[in-house]
Amino acid sequence: MKSSEWPLVIFTLAMQLSVGIMLIYDLFILFPLYRSRVALPMKYHWILLIALLAAIIGVIFSFLHLGNPANAPRSLSNIGTSWLSREISGVLIYSSLLLVTTILHFVMPSAGRSLKWLIDITAVAGIILIFIMSRIYMIPARPTWNTFFTPLGFYMAAIVMGASLLLLFQINQGSWASQKSLAVLTISIPVIQLALLPVYMSWLSQSGIASGQGLTILLQNHMIAFYLRLILYLLAIAFGFWAFFSIRSDTTQNRLLFTPALLAWAAILAAQIIDRLLFYAQNISPDGF
Amino acid sequence: MSTFGFFCDTSACSGCKTCQVACKDKNNLEPGIRFRRVYEVAGANWNKTEEGAWEHDIVAYNLSIGCNHCEDPACVKACPTKAMHAESDGMILVDSKICIGCRYCEWACPYGSPQYNEQKGIMQKCDFCRDYILEGKQPACVASCPMRALEFGQIGQLIEKHGDNRTIYPMPDPITKPALFIRKHPGARFARKLNASIINREEVRNEK
Ligand code: SF4
Ligand code: SF4
Ligand code: SF4
């Protein structure tokens, strides 16, 4: 892998973590509370701040990827045909919405309930942003990326990073049901990622010379990373199950959840970093050109 | 719409790489940057004859590519700043004053033509030796070829003279409509069967 891809690894993962947090927060934490008309705990505003921090880290690293960042404002000039131009616009829109949402929640904490629509819009902007991010890589000149596995991988990364982080965040304040559902997500996404791996590899082996090289890169050049990722997926599943069975309806016993939730989150984060490094390692031009 | 194009006679190219060197010299390119690259394609196989003897099949030829100044350039569509752009005569050029060095054009081009200059933080590539052409001269690569395997000219004239073949194994499908016309080496038709591939990848790829 080229050292120049590191900023892209951090940029894509940080943005996807941010979107994942917003999406899971909206669907699995806020939505049940709104439906049952329960008051929002004040601490939940910190979730927005974490998502914002992740987006800011993403934006900073997106600049580090550029050889000549001084011209960066010009990158919005080709929205008509360039997915990169669209991505940069998407990042700006999503980050601005998140910034406004976070500021409003901190400035007017009592208005939290009436601001849910803003969180909905930000989450939808995030979903669109991840689609645009994946489209950047789906180009004929990069056969190993030009597949539906790319958007699938990006969405799964966002969901699992968001769910596992919020499970950790919810230890002292979440309801039994939302904790259980976050633990299920923390387990099921690595299970799907593991199950898809042989499908992806058989696709790689069957789809032309360049994709065949992709398989060689995975199994020979980056063999240690490949197996380390497998182990981390398995660890994430194991810690996820441990967390699932540590969730008690008696919230005074919730501290039991801390260790497995922390370990599951760490394993998932490490697995996603390696997964993304391997993704960029497969930056292969068609047939060696 | 591109007006100009290259012709490469793969049946004549000896792989001497004089064009590659002439281009580097003309454009004063740093190590690792190659506006023109000579790809060595080779493959071989052993076959058992009916008598039980083993004989080998071999194919080997060379393909010289600069930028193909494509009629449907993927690099131009991908570039977020419009630094990579088509001139009115169809030449695809990079405006280094606008380029942000995102390298997206490098990913989008199926032919490895955009070359990233790490020191300057910008993309560079073959400009058809525009200055030479405006002076009525041939591009440096074309003029230097001792085998006369390269030609430069109006697309219409090149097609009239050599036909409209824009690909040879293992080039990708010509979806970008490259303005590169190719006379096929006779061995090219066996290349796929012999699992031929580019054997000098390390040499031609800009790994920076
Ligand atoms: S060969 Fe590549 S860089 Fe040149 S015009 Fe075609 S797509 Fe663009
Ligand atoms: S590196 Fe420069 S020319 Fe290439 S896509 Fe980015 S801005 Fe455009
Ligand atoms: S036309 Fe000029 S810049 Fe392009 S490959 Fe030939 S020598 Fe190099």
Coordinates of C-alpha atoms and ligand atoms in Angstrom, one line a residue:
Chain A
M1 CA 0.0 0.0 0.0
K2 CA 1.2 3.5 -0.8
S3 CA 1.9 5.7 2.2
S4 CA -0.2 8.4 0.3
E5 CA -3.4 6.3 1.0
W6 CA -3.2 6.6 4.8
P7 CA -5.0 10.0 4.9
L8 CA -7.8 8.4 2.7
V9 CA -8.1 5.5 5.1
I10 CA -8.6 7.9 8.0
F11 CA -10.8 10.2 6.0
T12 CA -13.2 7.5 4.8
L13 CA -13.4 5.7 8.2
A14 CA -13.8 8.9 10.2
M15 CA -16.7 10.1 8.0
Q16 CA -18.3 6.7 8.0
L17 CA -18.0 6.5 11.8
S18 CA -19.6 9.9 12.0
V19 CA -22.5 8.9 9.7
G20 CA -22.8 5.6 11.5
I21 CA -23.2 7.3 14.9
M22 CA -25.9 9.7 13.5
L23 CA -27.8 6.9 11.8
I24 CA -27.8 4.5 14.7
Y25 CA -28.5 7.3 17.2
D26 CA -31.5 8.4 15.2
L27 CA -32.9 5.0 14.5
F28 CA -32.1 2.9 17.6
I29 CA -31.9 5.5 20.4
L30 CA -33.9 8.6 19.5
F31 CA -36.8 6.9 17.6
P32 CA -37.9 4.6 20.5
L33 CA -37.6 7.4 23.0
Y34 CA -39.8 9.7 20.8
R35 CA -42.3 7.0 20.2
S36 CA -42.7 6.3 23.9
R37 CA -42.6 10.0 24.7
V38 CA -39.8 9.6 27.2
A39 CA -37.6 12.6 28.0
L40 CA -34.2 12.8 26.3
P41 CA -31.3 12.4 28.7
M42 CA -29.1 15.5 28.6
K43 CA -25.9 13.3 28.1
Y44 CA -27.1 12.4 24.6
H45 CA -25.9 15.7 23.3
W46 CA -22.4 14.4 23.7
I47 CA -23.1 11.8 21.0
L48 CA -23.5 14.6 18.5
L49 CA -20.2 16.1 19.6
I50 CA -18.4 12.8 19.1
A51 CA -20.0 12.5 15.6
L52 CA -18.9 16.1 14.8
L53 CA -15.4 15.4 16.1
A54 CA -15.1 12.4 13.8
A55 CA -16.3 14.5 10.8
I56 CA -13.8 17.2 11.6
I57 CA -11.0 14.6 11.8
G58 CA -12.2 13.3 8.4
V59 CA -12.2 16.7 6.8
I60 CA -8.6 17.5 8.1
F61 CA -7.3 14.2 6.7
S62 CA -9.0 14.8 3.4
F63 CA -6.8 17.8 3.0
L64 CA -3.7 15.8 3.9
H65 CA -4.4 13.6 1.0
L66 CA -4.1 16.5 -1.5
G67 CA -0.7 17.3 -3.1
N68 CA -1.7 20.9 -3.4
P69 CA -4.3 21.8 -0.8
A70 CA -4.0 25.5 -1.6
N71 CA -6.3 25.0 -4.6
A72 CA -8.9 23.0 -2.6
P73 CA -11.8 25.5 -3.1
R74 CA -11.6 24.7 -6.8
S75 CA -12.5 21.1 -6.1
L76 CA -16.2 22.0 -6.3
S77 CA -15.9 23.1 -10.0
N78 CA -16.9 19.8 -11.6
I79 CA -20.0 18.6 -9.8
G80 CA -21.6 17.8 -13.2
T81 CA -19.3 14.8 -13.9
S82 CA -16.8 14.3 -11.1
W83 CA -17.8 12.0 -8.2
L84 CA -14.9 13.5 -6.2
S85 CA -16.4 17.0 -6.6
R86 CA -19.8 15.6 -5.5
E87 CA -18.1 13.9 -2.5
I88 CA -16.5 17.1 -1.4
S89 CA -19.8 18.9 -1.7
G90 CA -21.5 16.0 0.3
V91 CA -18.9 16.3 3.0
L92 CA -19.4 20.0 3.3
I93 CA -23.2 19.7 3.4
Y94 CA -23.2 16.8 5.9
S95 CA -20.6 18.4 8.2
S96 CA -22.4 21.8 8.1
L97 CA -25.7 20.1 9.0
L98 CA -24.0 18.2 11.8
L99 CA -22.4 21.4 13.1
V100 CA -25.7 23.3 13.2
T101 CA -27.5 20.4 14.8
T102 CA -24.8 20.1 17.5
I103 CA -24.7 23.8 18.2
L104 CA -28.5 24.0 18.5
H105 CA -28.6 21.1 20.8
F106 CA -26.0 22.6 23.1
V107 CA -27.4 26.2 22.9
M108 CA -31.0 25.2 23.4
P109 CA -30.9 21.9 25.3
S110 CA -34.6 22.1 26.2
A111 CA -35.5 22.2 22.5
G112 CA -33.9 18.8 21.9
R113 CA -37.2 17.1 21.2
S114 CA -38.3 19.6 18.6
L115 CA -35.0 19.3 16.8
K116 CA -35.3 15.6 15.8
W117 CA -36.1 16.5 12.2
L118 CA -32.6 18.1 12.0
I119 CA -31.0 14.9 13.1
D120 CA -33.2 13.0 10.6
I121 CA -32.0 15.3 7.8
T122 CA -28.3 15.0 8.9
A123 CA -28.6 11.2 9.0
V124 CA -30.1 11.1 5.5
A125 CA -27.4 13.5 4.2
G126 CA -24.9 11.0 5.7
I127 CA -26.5 8.0 3.9
I128 CA -26.2 9.9 0.6
L129 CA -22.6 10.9 1.4
I130 CA -21.6 7.3 1.9
F131 CA -23.2 6.4 -1.4
I132 CA -21.3 9.2 -3.2
M133 CA -18.0 8.1 -1.4
S134 CA -18.4 4.6 -2.8
R135 CA -19.2 5.8 -6.3
I136 CA -15.7 7.4 -6.4
Y137 CA -14.2 4.0 -6.4
M138 CA -16.6 2.4 -8.8
I139 CA -14.8 3.2 -12.0
P140 CA -13.9 0.8 -14.9
A141 CA -10.2 1.6 -14.5
R142 CA -10.2 0.1 -11.0
P143 CA -11.8 -3.4 -11.5
T144 CA -11.3 -4.6 -8.0
W145 CA -13.2 -1.6 -6.6
N146 CA -15.8 -1.5 -9.4
T147 CA -18.3 -3.7 -7.6
F148 CA -21.3 -3.5 -5.3
F149 CA -19.0 -4.8 -2.5
T150 CA -17.6 -1.3 -2.3
P151 CA -20.8 0.5 -1.2
L152 CA -21.8 -2.5 0.8
G153 CA -18.5 -2.4 2.7
F154 CA -18.8 1.3 3.3
Y155 CA -22.3 1.1 4.7
M156 CA -21.5 -1.9 6.9
A157 CA -18.4 -0.1 8.3
A158 CA -20.6 2.9 9.2
I159 CA -23.3 0.8 10.9
V160 CA -21.0 -1.4 12.9
M161 CA -18.7 1.4 14.0
G162 CA -21.6 3.5 15.0
A163 CA -23.5 0.7 16.8
S164 CA -20.5 -0.5 18.7
L165 CA -19.5 3.0 19.8
L166 CA -23.1 3.8 20.9
L167 CA -23.4 0.5 22.8
L168 CA -20.4 1.7 24.8
F169 CA -21.9 5.2 25.2
Q170 CA -25.2 3.8 26.4
I171 CA -24.0 1.7 29.2
N172 CA -25.3 4.0 32.0
Q173 CA -28.3 5.5 30.3
G174 CA -29.6 3.2 27.6
S175 CA -32.8 1.1 27.8
W176 CA -32.6 -2.6 27.9
A177 CA -34.1 -2.9 24.4
S178 CA -31.8 -0.4 22.7
Q179 CA -28.8 -2.0 24.3
K180 CA -29.8 -5.4 23.1
S181 CA -30.4 -4.1 19.5
L182 CA -27.0 -2.4 19.4
A183 CA -25.4 -5.5 20.6
V184 CA -27.2 -7.5 17.9
L185 CA -25.8 -5.1 15.3
T186 CA -22.3 -5.3 16.8
I187 CA -22.5 -9.1 16.3
S188 CA -24.4 -9.4 13.1
I189 CA -22.4 -7.0 10.9
P190 CA -19.0 -8.8 11.5
V191 CA -20.9 -12.1 10.8
I192 CA -22.1 -10.7 7.5
Q193 CA -18.6 -9.4 6.7
L194 CA -17.1 -12.8 7.4
A195 CA -19.8 -14.6 5.4
L196 CA -19.2 -12.2 2.4
L197 CA -15.4 -12.7 2.3
P198 CA -15.5 -16.0 0.4
V199 CA -18.1 -14.6 -2.0
Y200 CA -15.8 -11.6 -2.6
M201 CA -12.8 -13.7 -3.0
S202 CA -14.5 -16.1 -5.5
W203 CA -15.6 -13.0 -7.4
L204 CA -12.0 -11.7 -7.4
S205 CA -10.7 -15.0 -8.7
Q206 CA -13.2 -15.2 -11.6
S207 CA -13.3 -11.6 -12.9
G208 CA -10.3 -11.0 -15.2
I209 CA -6.6 -10.6 -14.9
A210 CA -6.6 -7.4 -12.7
S211 CA -9.0 -8.8 -10.2
G212 CA -7.0 -12.0 -10.1
Q213 CA -4.1 -9.8 -9.0
G214 CA -6.3 -8.5 -6.3
L215 CA -6.6 -12.0 -4.9
T216 CA -2.8 -12.3 -5.0
I217 CA -2.4 -9.0 -3.2
L218 CA -4.8 -10.2 -0.4
L219 CA -3.4 -13.7 0.1
Q220 CA 0.3 -13.2 -0.6
N221 CA 1.4 -9.6 -0.3
H222 CA -0.8 -8.9 2.7
M223 CA -1.4 -12.3 4.2
I224 CA -0.8 -11.2 7.8
A225 CA -3.2 -8.3 7.6
F226 CA -5.8 -10.6 5.8
Y227 CA -5.7 -13.2 8.7
L228 CA -5.5 -10.6 11.4
R229 CA -8.7 -9.1 10.0
L230 CA -10.4 -12.5 10.2
I231 CA -9.3 -12.9 13.8
L232 CA -10.5 -9.4 14.7
Y233 CA -13.9 -10.2 13.1
L234 CA -14.2 -13.4 15.2
L235 CA -13.1 -11.5 18.4
A236 CA -15.6 -8.7 17.7
I237 CA -18.4 -11.4 17.4
A238 CA -17.2 -13.1 20.6
F239 CA -17.1 -9.8 22.5
G240 CA -20.4 -8.8 21.0
F241 CA -22.0 -12.0 22.4
W242 CA -20.4 -11.4 25.8
A243 CA -21.8 -7.9 25.7
F244 CA -25.2 -9.2 24.7
F245 CA -25.4 -11.6 27.6
S246 CA -24.1 -9.0 30.0
I247 CA -27.1 -6.6 29.4
R248 CA -29.4 -6.7 32.4
S249 CA -32.8 -5.2 32.7
D250 CA -31.7 -4.1 36.2
T251 CA -29.7 -1.0 35.1
T252 CA -27.7 -1.0 38.4
Q253 CA -25.8 -4.0 37.0
N254 CA -24.9 -2.3 33.7
R255 CA -21.2 -1.9 34.6
L256 CA -20.9 -5.6 33.6
L257 CA -21.4 -4.4 30.1
F258 CA -18.4 -2.1 30.1
T259 CA -15.6 -4.5 29.5
P260 CA -17.2 -6.6 26.7
A261 CA -18.6 -3.4 24.9
L262 CA -15.2 -1.7 25.0
L263 CA -13.4 -4.8 23.7
A264 CA -16.0 -5.3 21.0
W265 CA -15.6 -1.7 19.9
A266 CA -11.8 -1.9 19.9
A267 CA -11.9 -5.1 17.8
I268 CA -14.4 -3.6 15.3
L269 CA -12.4 -0.5 14.9
A270 CA -9.1 -2.4 14.4
A271 CA -10.9 -4.7 11.9
Q272 CA -12.3 -1.8 9.9
I273 CA -8.9 -0.1 9.7
I274 CA -7.2 -3.3 8.4
D275 CA -10.2 -3.8 6.1
R276 CA -9.8 -0.3 4.6
L277 CA -6.0 -0.7 4.3
L278 CA -6.6 -3.9 2.3
F279 CA -9.2 -2.1 0.2
Y280 CA -6.6 0.6 -0.8
A281 CA -3.9 -2.1 -1.3
Q282 CA -6.1 -3.4 -4.1
N283 CA -5.8 -0.2 -6.1
I284 CA -5.0 -2.0 -9.3
S285 CA -5.2 -0.7 -12.8
P286 CA -6.7 -2.9 -15.5
D287 CA -4.2 -5.5 -16.7
G288 CA -1.1 -3.7 -15.4
F289 CA -1.5 -0.4 -17.2
Chain B
M1 CA -13.6 15.7 -29.8
S2 CA -9.9 14.9 -30.3
T3 CA -8.4 16.0 -33.6
F4 CA -5.0 14.4 -33.2
G5 CA -3.8 10.9 -32.4
F6 CA -0.9 8.5 -32.3
F7 CA -0.3 5.3 -34.2
C8 CA 1.8 2.5 -32.8
D9 CA 3.0 -0.4 -34.9
T10 CA 3.4 -3.2 -32.4
S11 CA 4.7 -5.5 -35.2
A12 CA 7.6 -3.1 -35.7
C13 CA 8.4 -1.9 -32.2
S14 CA 11.6 -3.5 -30.9
G15 CA 11.1 -2.3 -27.3
C16 CA 14.2 -0.1 -27.4
K17 CA 12.4 2.6 -25.4
T18 CA 14.1 5.4 -27.3
C19 CA 10.6 7.2 -27.4
Q20 CA 10.3 6.9 -23.6
V21 CA 13.8 8.4 -23.1
A22 CA 13.3 11.1 -25.7
C23 CA 10.1 12.1 -23.9
K24 CA 11.8 12.3 -20.5
D25 CA 14.6 14.3 -22.1
K26 CA 12.2 16.7 -23.9
N27 CA 10.1 17.3 -20.8
N28 CA 12.9 17.1 -18.3
L29 CA 11.1 14.5 -16.2
E30 CA 12.1 13.5 -12.8
P31 CA 12.9 9.8 -12.0
G32 CA 9.8 7.7 -11.9
I33 CA 7.7 9.9 -14.1
R34 CA 7.1 8.6 -17.6
F35 CA 4.8 10.5 -19.9
R36 CA 5.4 7.6 -22.4
R37 CA 5.8 4.0 -21.4
V38 CA 6.8 1.0 -23.4
Y39 CA 4.9 -2.0 -22.1
E40 CA 6.5 -5.4 -22.7
V41 CA 3.8 -8.1 -23.3
A42 CA 4.9 -11.7 -23.2
G43 CA 3.6 -15.2 -22.5
A44 CA 4.6 -18.8 -23.2
N45 CA 3.3 -22.3 -22.8
W46 CA 4.5 -25.9 -23.3
N47 CA 2.5 -28.2 -25.5
K48 CA 2.7 -32.0 -25.8
T49 CA 2.7 -33.1 -29.5
E50 CA 1.0 -36.2 -30.7
E51 CA 4.4 -38.0 -30.7
G52 CA 4.8 -37.2 -27.0
A53 CA 7.4 -34.5 -27.4
W54 CA 7.2 -31.1 -25.7
E55 CA 7.3 -27.9 -27.7
H56 CA 6.8 -24.4 -26.6
D57 CA 4.6 -21.5 -27.8
I58 CA 5.9 -18.0 -27.2
V59 CA 4.5 -14.6 -27.8
A60 CA 6.3 -11.3 -27.1
Y61 CA 5.7 -7.8 -28.4
N62 CA 5.9 -4.2 -27.2
L63 CA 3.4 -1.4 -26.9
S64 CA 4.3 2.2 -26.6
I65 CA 1.7 4.5 -24.9
G66 CA 1.8 8.1 -24.0
C67 CA -1.6 9.8 -23.3
N68 CA -4.2 8.7 -25.8
H69 CA -6.0 12.0 -25.7
C70 CA -9.2 10.0 -25.6
E71 CA -12.4 11.2 -27.3
D72 CA -14.3 10.3 -24.2
P73 CA -11.6 11.0 -21.5
A74 CA -12.3 9.4 -18.1
C75 CA -9.7 11.6 -16.5
V76 CA -11.5 14.8 -17.6
K77 CA -14.8 13.5 -16.2
A78 CA -13.2 12.5 -12.9
C79 CA -11.2 15.7 -12.2
P80 CA -12.9 17.7 -9.6
T81 CA -11.2 21.0 -10.4
K82 CA -11.3 20.9 -14.3
A83 CA -7.5 21.1 -14.2
M84 CA -7.6 18.0 -16.5
H85 CA -9.4 19.4 -19.5
A86 CA -9.9 19.1 -23.2
E87 CA -8.7 21.9 -25.4
S88 CA -10.8 23.0 -28.4
D89 CA -8.6 20.8 -30.6
G90 CA -9.3 17.8 -28.4
M91 CA -5.9 17.7 -26.7
I92 CA -6.2 16.6 -23.1
L93 CA -4.0 18.8 -20.9
V94 CA -3.5 19.4 -17.1
D95 CA -3.6 23.0 -15.9
S96 CA -0.9 22.8 -13.1
K97 CA -2.1 26.1 -11.6
I98 CA -5.5 24.6 -10.8
C99 CA -4.6 20.9 -10.0
I100 CA -5.0 20.0 -6.3
G101 CA -3.0 16.8 -6.6
C102 CA -5.9 14.5 -5.6
R103 CA -4.8 11.8 -8.1
Y104 CA -8.3 10.9 -9.0
C105 CA -7.5 11.2 -12.8
E106 CA -4.7 8.7 -12.2
W107 CA -7.3 6.2 -10.9
A108 CA -9.8 7.0 -13.6
C109 CA -7.4 6.6 -16.6
P110 CA -7.3 3.0 -17.8
Y111 CA -3.9 3.5 -19.4
G112 CA -1.7 4.8 -16.5
S113 CA -1.1 8.0 -18.4
P114 CA -1.4 10.7 -15.7
Q115 CA 1.8 10.8 -13.8
Y116 CA 1.9 12.2 -10.2
N117 CA 4.8 14.6 -9.4
E118 CA 5.2 14.1 -5.7
Q119 CA 7.6 17.0 -5.3
K120 CA 5.3 19.5 -6.9
G121 CA 2.1 17.9 -5.6
I122 CA 0.5 18.0 -9.0
M123 CA -0.4 15.7 -11.9
Q124 CA 1.5 15.8 -15.1
K125 CA 1.2 14.0 -18.4
C126 CA 1.8 13.9 -22.1
D127 CA 0.8 17.1 -23.8
F128 CA 1.3 15.8 -27.4
C129 CA 4.4 18.0 -27.4
R130 CA 2.1 20.9 -28.1
D131 CA 4.9 23.4 -28.4
Y132 CA 6.6 21.3 -31.1
I133 CA 3.3 20.7 -33.0
L134 CA 2.6 24.4 -33.0
E135 CA 6.1 24.9 -34.5
G136 CA 5.2 22.3 -37.2
K137 CA 7.5 19.6 -35.7
Q138 CA 6.8 16.0 -34.8
P139 CA 6.4 15.1 -31.1
A140 CA 9.8 14.1 -29.6
C141 CA 8.8 10.4 -29.1
V142 CA 7.6 10.0 -32.7
A143 CA 10.7 11.8 -34.1
S144 CA 13.1 9.6 -32.1
C145 CA 11.7 6.2 -32.9
P146 CA 14.5 4.3 -34.9
M147 CA 11.9 1.6 -36.0
R148 CA 9.4 4.2 -37.3
A149 CA 6.9 2.4 -35.2
L150 CA 5.2 5.6 -33.9
E151 CA 3.3 8.2 -35.9
F152 CA 1.4 11.3 -35.0
G153 CA -1.3 12.9 -37.1
Q154 CA -4.9 13.9 -37.7
I155 CA -7.2 11.2 -36.5
G156 CA -9.0 11.0 -39.9
Q157 CA -5.7 10.6 -41.7
L158 CA -4.4 7.9 -39.3
I159 CA -7.6 5.9 -39.6
E160 CA -7.5 6.2 -43.4
K161 CA -3.9 5.0 -43.4
H162 CA -3.9 2.3 -40.7
G163 CA -7.6 1.5 -40.0
D164 CA -9.5 2.1 -36.8
N165 CA -8.1 -0.5 -34.4
R166 CA -7.7 1.0 -31.0
T167 CA -6.8 -2.0 -28.9
I168 CA -4.5 -4.9 -28.6
Y169 CA -4.3 -7.6 -25.9
P170 CA -4.1 -6.9 -22.9
M171 CA -5.4 -3.3 -23.3
P172 CA -8.8 -2.7 -21.6
D173 CA -11.9 -2.3 -23.7
P174 CA -11.5 1.1 -25.5
I175 CA -14.4 2.7 -23.6
T176 CA -12.7 6.0 -23.4
K177 CA -12.2 6.0 -27.2
P178 CA -8.4 6.4 -27.2
A179 CA -7.0 8.3 -30.1
L180 CA -4.3 5.6 -30.4
F181 CA -4.4 3.4 -33.5
I182 CA -2.6 0.2 -33.3
R183 CA -1.2 -2.2 -35.9
K184 CA -1.4 -5.6 -34.2
H185 CA 1.7 -7.8 -33.8
P186 CA 0.9 -11.1 -35.5
G187 CA 1.4 -12.9 -32.2
A188 CA -1.2 -10.8 -30.4
R189 CA -4.0 -13.2 -31.5
F190 CA -2.4 -16.0 -29.4
A191 CA -1.6 -13.8 -26.4
R192 CA -4.8 -14.5 -24.4
K193 CA -4.4 -18.2 -25.0
L194 CA -0.9 -18.1 -23.7
N195 CA -1.8 -16.0 -20.7
A196 CA 0.5 -13.2 -21.8
S197 CA 0.8 -10.2 -19.5
I198 CA 2.8 -7.1 -19.0
I199 CA 6.1 -8.3 -17.8
N200 CA 7.7 -5.0 -16.9
R201 CA 5.1 -3.6 -14.5
E202 CA 7.6 -2.5 -12.0
E203 CA 9.4 -0.5 -14.7
V204 CA 6.4 1.3 -16.2
R205 CA 4.3 2.1 -13.1
N206 CA 4.8 5.3 -11.1
E207 CA 4.6 3.8 -7.6
K208 CA 5.0 7.1 -5.8
Ligands
SF4_1 S1 -5.3 8.1 -21.9 FE1 -6.0 8.5 -19.8 S2 -5.1 10.5 -19.3 FE2 -5.0 10.3 -21.5 S3 -7.0 11.2 -22.2 FE3 -7.3 9.0 -22.0 S4 -8.2 8.8 -20.0 FE4 -7.2 10.8 -20.0
SF4_2 S1 -4.7 15.3 -9.7 FE1 -5.1 17.3 -10.6 S2 -5.7 16.9 -12.7 FE2 -5.9 15.0 -11.6 S3 -8.0 14.8 -10.9 FE3 -6.9 15.8 -9.2 S4 -7.1 18.0 -9.7 FE4 -7.6 17.0 -11.6
SF4_3 S1 4.0 13.5 -27.4 FE1 5.7 14.5 -26.3 S2 4.9 14.5 -24.2 FE2 3.7 13.0 -25.3 S3 4.7 11.0 -25.1 FE3 5.5 11.9 -27.0 S4 7.3 13.1 -26.3 FE4 6.2 12.6 -24.5

